[in-house]
XYZ file of C-alpha atoms in Angstrom:
426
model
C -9.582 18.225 22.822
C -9.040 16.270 19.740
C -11.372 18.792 17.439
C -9.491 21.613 18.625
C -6.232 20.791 18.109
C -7.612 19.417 14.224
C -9.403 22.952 14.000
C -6.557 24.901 15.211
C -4.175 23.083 12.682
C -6.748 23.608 10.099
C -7.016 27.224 10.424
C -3.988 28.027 10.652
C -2.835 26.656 7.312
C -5.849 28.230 5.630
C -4.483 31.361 7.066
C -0.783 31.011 5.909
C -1.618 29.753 2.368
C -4.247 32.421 2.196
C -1.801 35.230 2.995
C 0.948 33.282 1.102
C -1.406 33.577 -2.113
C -2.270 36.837 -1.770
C 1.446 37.838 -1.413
C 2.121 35.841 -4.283
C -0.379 37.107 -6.356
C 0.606 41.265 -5.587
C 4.721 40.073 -6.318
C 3.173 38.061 -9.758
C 1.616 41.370 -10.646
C 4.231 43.605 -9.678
C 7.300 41.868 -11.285
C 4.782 41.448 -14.910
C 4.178 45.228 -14.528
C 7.357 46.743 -13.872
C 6.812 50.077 -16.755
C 3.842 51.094 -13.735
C 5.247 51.258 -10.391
C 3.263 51.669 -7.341
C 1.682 54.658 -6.309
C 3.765 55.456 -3.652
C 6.668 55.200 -5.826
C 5.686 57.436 -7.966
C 4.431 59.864 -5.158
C 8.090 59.663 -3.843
C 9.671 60.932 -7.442
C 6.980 63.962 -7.657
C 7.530 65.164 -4.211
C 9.800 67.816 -4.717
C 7.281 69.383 -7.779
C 4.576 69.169 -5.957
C 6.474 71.014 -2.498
C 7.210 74.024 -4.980
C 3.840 73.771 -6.615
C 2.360 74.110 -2.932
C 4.986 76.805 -2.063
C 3.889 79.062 -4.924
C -0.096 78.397 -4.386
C 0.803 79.717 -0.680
C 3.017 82.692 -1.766
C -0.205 83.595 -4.154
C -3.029 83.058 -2.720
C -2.466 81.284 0.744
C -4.060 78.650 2.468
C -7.257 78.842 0.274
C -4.115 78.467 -3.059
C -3.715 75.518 -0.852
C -6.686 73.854 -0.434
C -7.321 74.266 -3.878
C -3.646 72.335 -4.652
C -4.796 69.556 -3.007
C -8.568 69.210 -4.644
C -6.189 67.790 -7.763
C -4.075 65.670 -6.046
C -4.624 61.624 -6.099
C -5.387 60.528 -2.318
C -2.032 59.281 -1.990
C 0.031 62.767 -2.678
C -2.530 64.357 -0.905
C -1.559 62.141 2.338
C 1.874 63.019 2.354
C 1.459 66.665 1.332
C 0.797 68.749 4.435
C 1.269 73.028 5.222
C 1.820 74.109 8.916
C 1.852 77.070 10.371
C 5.494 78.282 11.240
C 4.663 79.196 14.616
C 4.077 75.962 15.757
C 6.934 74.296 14.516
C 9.431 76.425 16.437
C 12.469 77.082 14.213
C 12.055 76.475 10.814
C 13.861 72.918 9.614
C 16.317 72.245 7.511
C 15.029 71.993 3.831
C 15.007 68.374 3.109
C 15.817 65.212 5.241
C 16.379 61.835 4.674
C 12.282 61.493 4.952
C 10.669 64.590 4.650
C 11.157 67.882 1.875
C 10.461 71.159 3.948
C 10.087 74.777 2.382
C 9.426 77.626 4.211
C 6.792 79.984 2.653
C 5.015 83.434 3.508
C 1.355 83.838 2.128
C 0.419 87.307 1.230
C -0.255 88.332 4.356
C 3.247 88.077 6.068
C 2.265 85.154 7.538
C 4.956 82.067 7.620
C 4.194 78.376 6.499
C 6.118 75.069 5.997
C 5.419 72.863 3.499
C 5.997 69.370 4.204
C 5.808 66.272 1.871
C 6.521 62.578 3.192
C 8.633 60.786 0.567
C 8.891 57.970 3.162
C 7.713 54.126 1.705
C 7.390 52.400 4.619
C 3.929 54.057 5.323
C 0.849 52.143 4.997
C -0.427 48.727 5.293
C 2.864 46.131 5.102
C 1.219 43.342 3.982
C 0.102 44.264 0.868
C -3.191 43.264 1.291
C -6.121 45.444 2.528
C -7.498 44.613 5.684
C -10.519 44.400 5.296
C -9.581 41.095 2.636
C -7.599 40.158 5.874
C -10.809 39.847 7.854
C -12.963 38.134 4.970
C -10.156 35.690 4.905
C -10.451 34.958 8.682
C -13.881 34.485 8.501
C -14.281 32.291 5.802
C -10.947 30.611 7.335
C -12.960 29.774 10.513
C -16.212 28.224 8.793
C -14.300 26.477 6.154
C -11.965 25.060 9.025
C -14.556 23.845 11.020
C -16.699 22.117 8.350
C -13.506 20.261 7.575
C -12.899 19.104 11.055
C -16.191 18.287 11.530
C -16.092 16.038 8.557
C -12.816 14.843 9.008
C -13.466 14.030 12.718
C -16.664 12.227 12.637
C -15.548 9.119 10.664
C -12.283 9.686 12.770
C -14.340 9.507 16.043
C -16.236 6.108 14.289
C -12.722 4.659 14.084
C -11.481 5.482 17.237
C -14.585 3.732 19.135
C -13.924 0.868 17.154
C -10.367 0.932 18.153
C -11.486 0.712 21.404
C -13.811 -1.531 21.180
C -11.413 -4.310 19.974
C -8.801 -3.155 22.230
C -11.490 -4.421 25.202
C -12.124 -7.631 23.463
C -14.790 -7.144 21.158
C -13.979 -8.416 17.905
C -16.976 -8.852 16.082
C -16.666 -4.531 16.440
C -17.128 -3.045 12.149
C -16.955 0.360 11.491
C -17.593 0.197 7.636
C -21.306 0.778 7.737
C -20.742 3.923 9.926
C -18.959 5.789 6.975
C -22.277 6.062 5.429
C -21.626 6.870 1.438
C -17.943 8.495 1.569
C -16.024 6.891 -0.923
C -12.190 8.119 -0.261
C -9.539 7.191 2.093
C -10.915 7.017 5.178
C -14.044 5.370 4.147
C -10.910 2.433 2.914
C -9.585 2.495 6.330
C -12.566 1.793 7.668
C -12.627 -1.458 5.554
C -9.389 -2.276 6.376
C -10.029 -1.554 9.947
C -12.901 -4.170 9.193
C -10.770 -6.555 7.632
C -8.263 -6.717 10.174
C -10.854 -7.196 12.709
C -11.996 -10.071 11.066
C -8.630 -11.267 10.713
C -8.435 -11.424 14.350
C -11.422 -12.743 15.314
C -10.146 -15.393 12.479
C -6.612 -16.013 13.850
C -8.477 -15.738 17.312
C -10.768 -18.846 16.491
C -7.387 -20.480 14.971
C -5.802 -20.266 18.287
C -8.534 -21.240 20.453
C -9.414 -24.584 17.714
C -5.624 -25.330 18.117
C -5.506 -25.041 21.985
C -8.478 -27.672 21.811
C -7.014 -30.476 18.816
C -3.414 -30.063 20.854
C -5.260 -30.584 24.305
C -7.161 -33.780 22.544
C -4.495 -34.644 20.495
C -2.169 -34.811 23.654
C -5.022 -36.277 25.762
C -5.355 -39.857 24.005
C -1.603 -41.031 23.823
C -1.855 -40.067 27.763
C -4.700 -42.032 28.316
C -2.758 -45.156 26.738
C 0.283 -44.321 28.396
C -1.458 -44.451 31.502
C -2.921 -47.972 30.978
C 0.413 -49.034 29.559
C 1.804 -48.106 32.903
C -0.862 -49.903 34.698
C 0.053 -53.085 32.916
C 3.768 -52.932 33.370
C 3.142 -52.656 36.731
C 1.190 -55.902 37.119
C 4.204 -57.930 35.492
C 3.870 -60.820 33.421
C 4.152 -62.006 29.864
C 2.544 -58.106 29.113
C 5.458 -56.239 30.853
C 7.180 -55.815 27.554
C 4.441 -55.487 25.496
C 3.207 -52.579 28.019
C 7.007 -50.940 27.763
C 7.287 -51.103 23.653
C 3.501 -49.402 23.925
C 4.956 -46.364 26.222
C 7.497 -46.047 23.932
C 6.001 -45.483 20.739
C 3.174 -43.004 22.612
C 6.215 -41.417 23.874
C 7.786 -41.197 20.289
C 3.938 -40.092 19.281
C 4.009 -37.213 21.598
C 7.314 -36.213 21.045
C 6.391 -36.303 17.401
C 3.436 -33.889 17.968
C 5.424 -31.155 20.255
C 8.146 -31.260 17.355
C 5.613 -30.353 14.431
C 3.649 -27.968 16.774
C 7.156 -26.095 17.400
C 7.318 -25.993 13.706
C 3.964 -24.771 13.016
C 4.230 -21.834 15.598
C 7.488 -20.915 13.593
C 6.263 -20.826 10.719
C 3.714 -19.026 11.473
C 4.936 -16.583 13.251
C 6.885 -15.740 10.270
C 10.473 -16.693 12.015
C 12.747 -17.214 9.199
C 16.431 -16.621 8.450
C 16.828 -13.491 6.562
C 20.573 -13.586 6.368
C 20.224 -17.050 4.836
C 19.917 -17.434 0.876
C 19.755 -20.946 -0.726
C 19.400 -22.420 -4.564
C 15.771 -23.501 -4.326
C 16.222 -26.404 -7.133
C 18.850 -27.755 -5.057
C 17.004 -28.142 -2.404
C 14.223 -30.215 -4.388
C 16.308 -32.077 -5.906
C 18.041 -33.004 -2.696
C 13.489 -33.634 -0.941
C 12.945 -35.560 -4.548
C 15.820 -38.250 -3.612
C 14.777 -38.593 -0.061
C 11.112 -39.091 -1.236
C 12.504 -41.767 -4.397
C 14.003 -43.942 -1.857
C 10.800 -43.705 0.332
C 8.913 -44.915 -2.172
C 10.778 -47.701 -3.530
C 9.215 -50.227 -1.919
C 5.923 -49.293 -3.249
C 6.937 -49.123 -6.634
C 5.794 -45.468 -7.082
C 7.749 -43.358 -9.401
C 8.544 -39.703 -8.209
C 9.501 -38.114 -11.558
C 11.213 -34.091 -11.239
C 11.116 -31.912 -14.136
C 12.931 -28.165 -14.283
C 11.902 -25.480 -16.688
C 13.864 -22.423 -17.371
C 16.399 -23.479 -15.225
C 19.235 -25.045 -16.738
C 20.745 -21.745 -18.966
C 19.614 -18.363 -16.775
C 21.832 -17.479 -13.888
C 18.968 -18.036 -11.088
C 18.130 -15.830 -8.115
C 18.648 -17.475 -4.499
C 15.989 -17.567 -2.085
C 16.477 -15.302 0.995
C 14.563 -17.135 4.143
C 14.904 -20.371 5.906
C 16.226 -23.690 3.941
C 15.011 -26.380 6.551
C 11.176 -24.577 6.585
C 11.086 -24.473 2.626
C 12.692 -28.007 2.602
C 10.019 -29.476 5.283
C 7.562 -27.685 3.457
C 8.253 -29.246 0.040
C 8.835 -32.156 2.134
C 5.052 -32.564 2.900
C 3.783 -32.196 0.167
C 5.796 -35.063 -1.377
C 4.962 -37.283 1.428
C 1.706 -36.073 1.757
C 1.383 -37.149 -2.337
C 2.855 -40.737 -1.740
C 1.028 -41.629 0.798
C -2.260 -41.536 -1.312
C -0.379 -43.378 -4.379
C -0.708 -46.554 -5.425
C 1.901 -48.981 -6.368
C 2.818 -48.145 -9.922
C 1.803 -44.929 -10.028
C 3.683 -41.705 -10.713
C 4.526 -38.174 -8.716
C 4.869 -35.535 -10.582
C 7.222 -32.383 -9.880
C 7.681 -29.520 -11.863
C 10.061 -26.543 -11.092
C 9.982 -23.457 -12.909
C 11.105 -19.879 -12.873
C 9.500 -16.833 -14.074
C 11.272 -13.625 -14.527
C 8.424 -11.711 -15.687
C 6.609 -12.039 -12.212
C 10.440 -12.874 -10.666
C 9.053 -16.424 -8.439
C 9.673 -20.142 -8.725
C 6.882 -22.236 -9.134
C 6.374 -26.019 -7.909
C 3.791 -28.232 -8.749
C 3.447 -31.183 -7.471
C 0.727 -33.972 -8.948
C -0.238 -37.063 -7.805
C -2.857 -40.040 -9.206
C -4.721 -40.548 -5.599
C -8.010 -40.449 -4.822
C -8.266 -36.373 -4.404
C -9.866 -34.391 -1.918
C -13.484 -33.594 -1.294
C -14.875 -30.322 -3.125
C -15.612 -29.022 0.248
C -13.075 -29.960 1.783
C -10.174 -28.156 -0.318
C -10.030 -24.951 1.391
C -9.209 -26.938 5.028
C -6.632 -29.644 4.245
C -3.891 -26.910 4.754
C -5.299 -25.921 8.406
C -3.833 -27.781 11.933
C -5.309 -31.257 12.865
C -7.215 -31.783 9.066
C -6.754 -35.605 8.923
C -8.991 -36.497 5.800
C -5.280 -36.224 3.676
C -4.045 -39.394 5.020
C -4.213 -39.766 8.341
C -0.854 -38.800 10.779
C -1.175 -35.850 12.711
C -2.881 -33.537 10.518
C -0.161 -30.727 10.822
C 2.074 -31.751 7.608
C 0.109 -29.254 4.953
C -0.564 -26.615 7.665
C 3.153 -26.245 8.363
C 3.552 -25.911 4.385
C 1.768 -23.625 4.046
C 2.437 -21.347 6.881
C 5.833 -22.200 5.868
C 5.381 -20.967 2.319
C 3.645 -18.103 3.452
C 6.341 -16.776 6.033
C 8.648 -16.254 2.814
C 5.496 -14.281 0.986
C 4.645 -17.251 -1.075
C 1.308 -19.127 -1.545
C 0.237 -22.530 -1.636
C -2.915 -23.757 -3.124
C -4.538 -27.067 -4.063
C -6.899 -28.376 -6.943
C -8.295 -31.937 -8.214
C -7.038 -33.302 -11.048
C -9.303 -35.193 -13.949
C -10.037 -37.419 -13.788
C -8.239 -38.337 -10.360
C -5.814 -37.303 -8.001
C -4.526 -34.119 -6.417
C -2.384 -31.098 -7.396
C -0.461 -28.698 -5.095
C 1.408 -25.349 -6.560
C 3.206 -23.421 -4.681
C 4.659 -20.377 -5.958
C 7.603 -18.650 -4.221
C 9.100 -15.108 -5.193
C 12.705 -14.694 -4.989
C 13.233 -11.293 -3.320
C 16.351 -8.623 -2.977
């Protein structure tokens, strides 16, 4: 049901722009050529020379002066020029009409005749076109229409199994291959029917790995709670002991559901779009918090802004508190692999030409593994310093929710960088 209604559609505007061409095309000529009018014109003007040319080849030599007439005459005077007997007309009619130029003759016999012309113009084919180009254009109309919905509908028919395919669960479904050699636009929706697909089977995976590290995660401060309890309820000198253990796995879990509500917001892209904030501010304000965190260490967290201090700066449209808990991690994330006497690094700048901020933030730990680079910003990743493992992935889902990206590099010939670059939109 599909092809048809593609094959009617099709048709039909092969149909209308063919007749709309070759109406176009017969106006072009006719407005360039207007010293030559049409044939029928011109019929029209000579009608009343030719009804007394007729008239006197009848009065001379009758019908056969007649016949003769008309062996000169072009086929469209000779259309409209007609003699009929008197008798079978009844009266004889007026001269001329609005349509038609009458004289009554006699040939040279006695009999009586009427000479008719038609000086109508609404005679004839209306379209302008002959039909038999009407019918060629049907024809090749109908084959050309169905070659194109036959290629048109094949890849569309690939896509639409593949459609349903993933709709019933199937996500390792590609329809790429199936498009064979095309190279234009629905050969690229194919791949990005491919890519998405392996998005989801991606953010799929995600989901499931999460469900799993949340369901261990959860699963271990229960288990100790659970032998906490089993102490407390013995008594003794481990009564309080047991208590101050319940509360901190309490604090622990309580910990864990906060980030996890964080991570699904950021991920889910839920950010406050009426909200714009001055995105220096706000790492000046994370750069303090993080100085007095790292006092006692002795590690120096040292914030440097480019381009900042003489252009009028753009705000940030979004959410403050997930850009600030983003920015956040990353600074934590930093001093908790630095050693006492070292120094953070934090530079803020702002480019107009590609219109984003950029942070960087650079720190003299230990680094990351090569391999292990592309992870440290997914849920439950504890090789960056052990806590729960969620503080880069909510950065950068955080970063990402306002169309930003985060990425991270070692440094020679130690530590660990992190840029994230942030564009200020309208």
């Amino acid at each position: 049901m599909t092809g048809r209604r593609l094959f009617a559609k099709i048709l039909l505007g092969f149909l209308c722009t063919f007749l709309l061409i070759t109406q176009g095309v017969w106006a072009l000529f006719s407005l360039r050529d207007r010293k030559s009018p049409p044939e029928s014109a011109v019929a029209v003007m000579i009608g009343p020379t030719l009804v007394n040319m007729a008239g006197r080849a009848v009065e001379t030599n009758g019908v056969a002066g007649f016949a003769a007439l008309e062996k000169n005459l072009s086929p469209e005077q000779r259309h409209r020029l007609r003699l009929v007997p008197a008798s079978q007309e009844g009266p004889v009619p007026p001269v001329s009409t609005q349509t038609q130029l009458v004289r009554p003759v006699k040939a040279p016999g006695g009999k009586a005749y009427n000479v008719h012309f038609d000086r109508s113009l609404d005679k004839g084919w209306r379209l302008n076109i002959p039909p038999e180009l009407l019918v060629i254009g049907f024809v090749a109309g109908m084959v050309f229409s169905a070659l194109l919905a036959t290629y048109l509908l094949r890849p569309i028919g690939h896509l639409r199994n593949g459609f349903a395919r993933l709709a019933r669960g199937e996500l390792d479904v590609r329809v790429g291959s199936a498009m064979g050699r095309r190279r234009d636009e629905i050969a690229d929706l194919a791949l990005d029917f491919d890519q998405m697909a392996a998005r989801l089977k991606q953010l799929v995976s995600r989901r499931t790995q999460l469900l799993h590290d949340v369901s261990h995660e959860l699963r271990s401060p229960l288990a100790r709670l659970q032998v906490a309890l089993a102490l407390a309820r013995q008594g003794g000198e481990r009564q309080q002991a047991s208590m101050d253990r319940m509360e901190r796995e309490v604090e622990r879990m309580n910990e864990l559901i906060g980030e996890l509500l964080t991570l699904s917001r950021a991920e889910g892209g839920t950010v406050g779009v009426d909200e714009y904030f001055d995105l220096f501010g706000i790492l000046e304000s994370v750069v303090e918090d993080v100085r007095y965190e790292a006092a006692p260490t002795d590690v120096t967290v040292a914030l440097r802004v480019s381009n900042g201090a003489d252009e009028d700066l753009p705000p940030i449209r979004g959410s403050s508190e997930l850009v600030r808990r983003a920015v956040e991690n990353i600074l934590r994330n930093a001093l908790r692999f630095s050693a006492g006497g070292d120094v953070i690094e934090v530079e803020a700048r702002w480019s107009s030409r590609n219109g984003a901020f950029t942070i960087v933030v650079r720190d003299s730990g230990p680094g990351v593994a090569d391999d292990a680079i592309d992870t440290i910003f997914e849920p439950f990743v504890h090789g960056v310093g052990g806590g729960l493992g969620l503080g880069l992935a909510i950065a950068s889902r955080a970063i990402a929710a306002h169309g930003g990206t985060v990425a991270g590099r070692n440094r020679e010939p130690h530590g660990f960088e992190v840029t994230m670059v942030l564009p200020a939109r309208d």
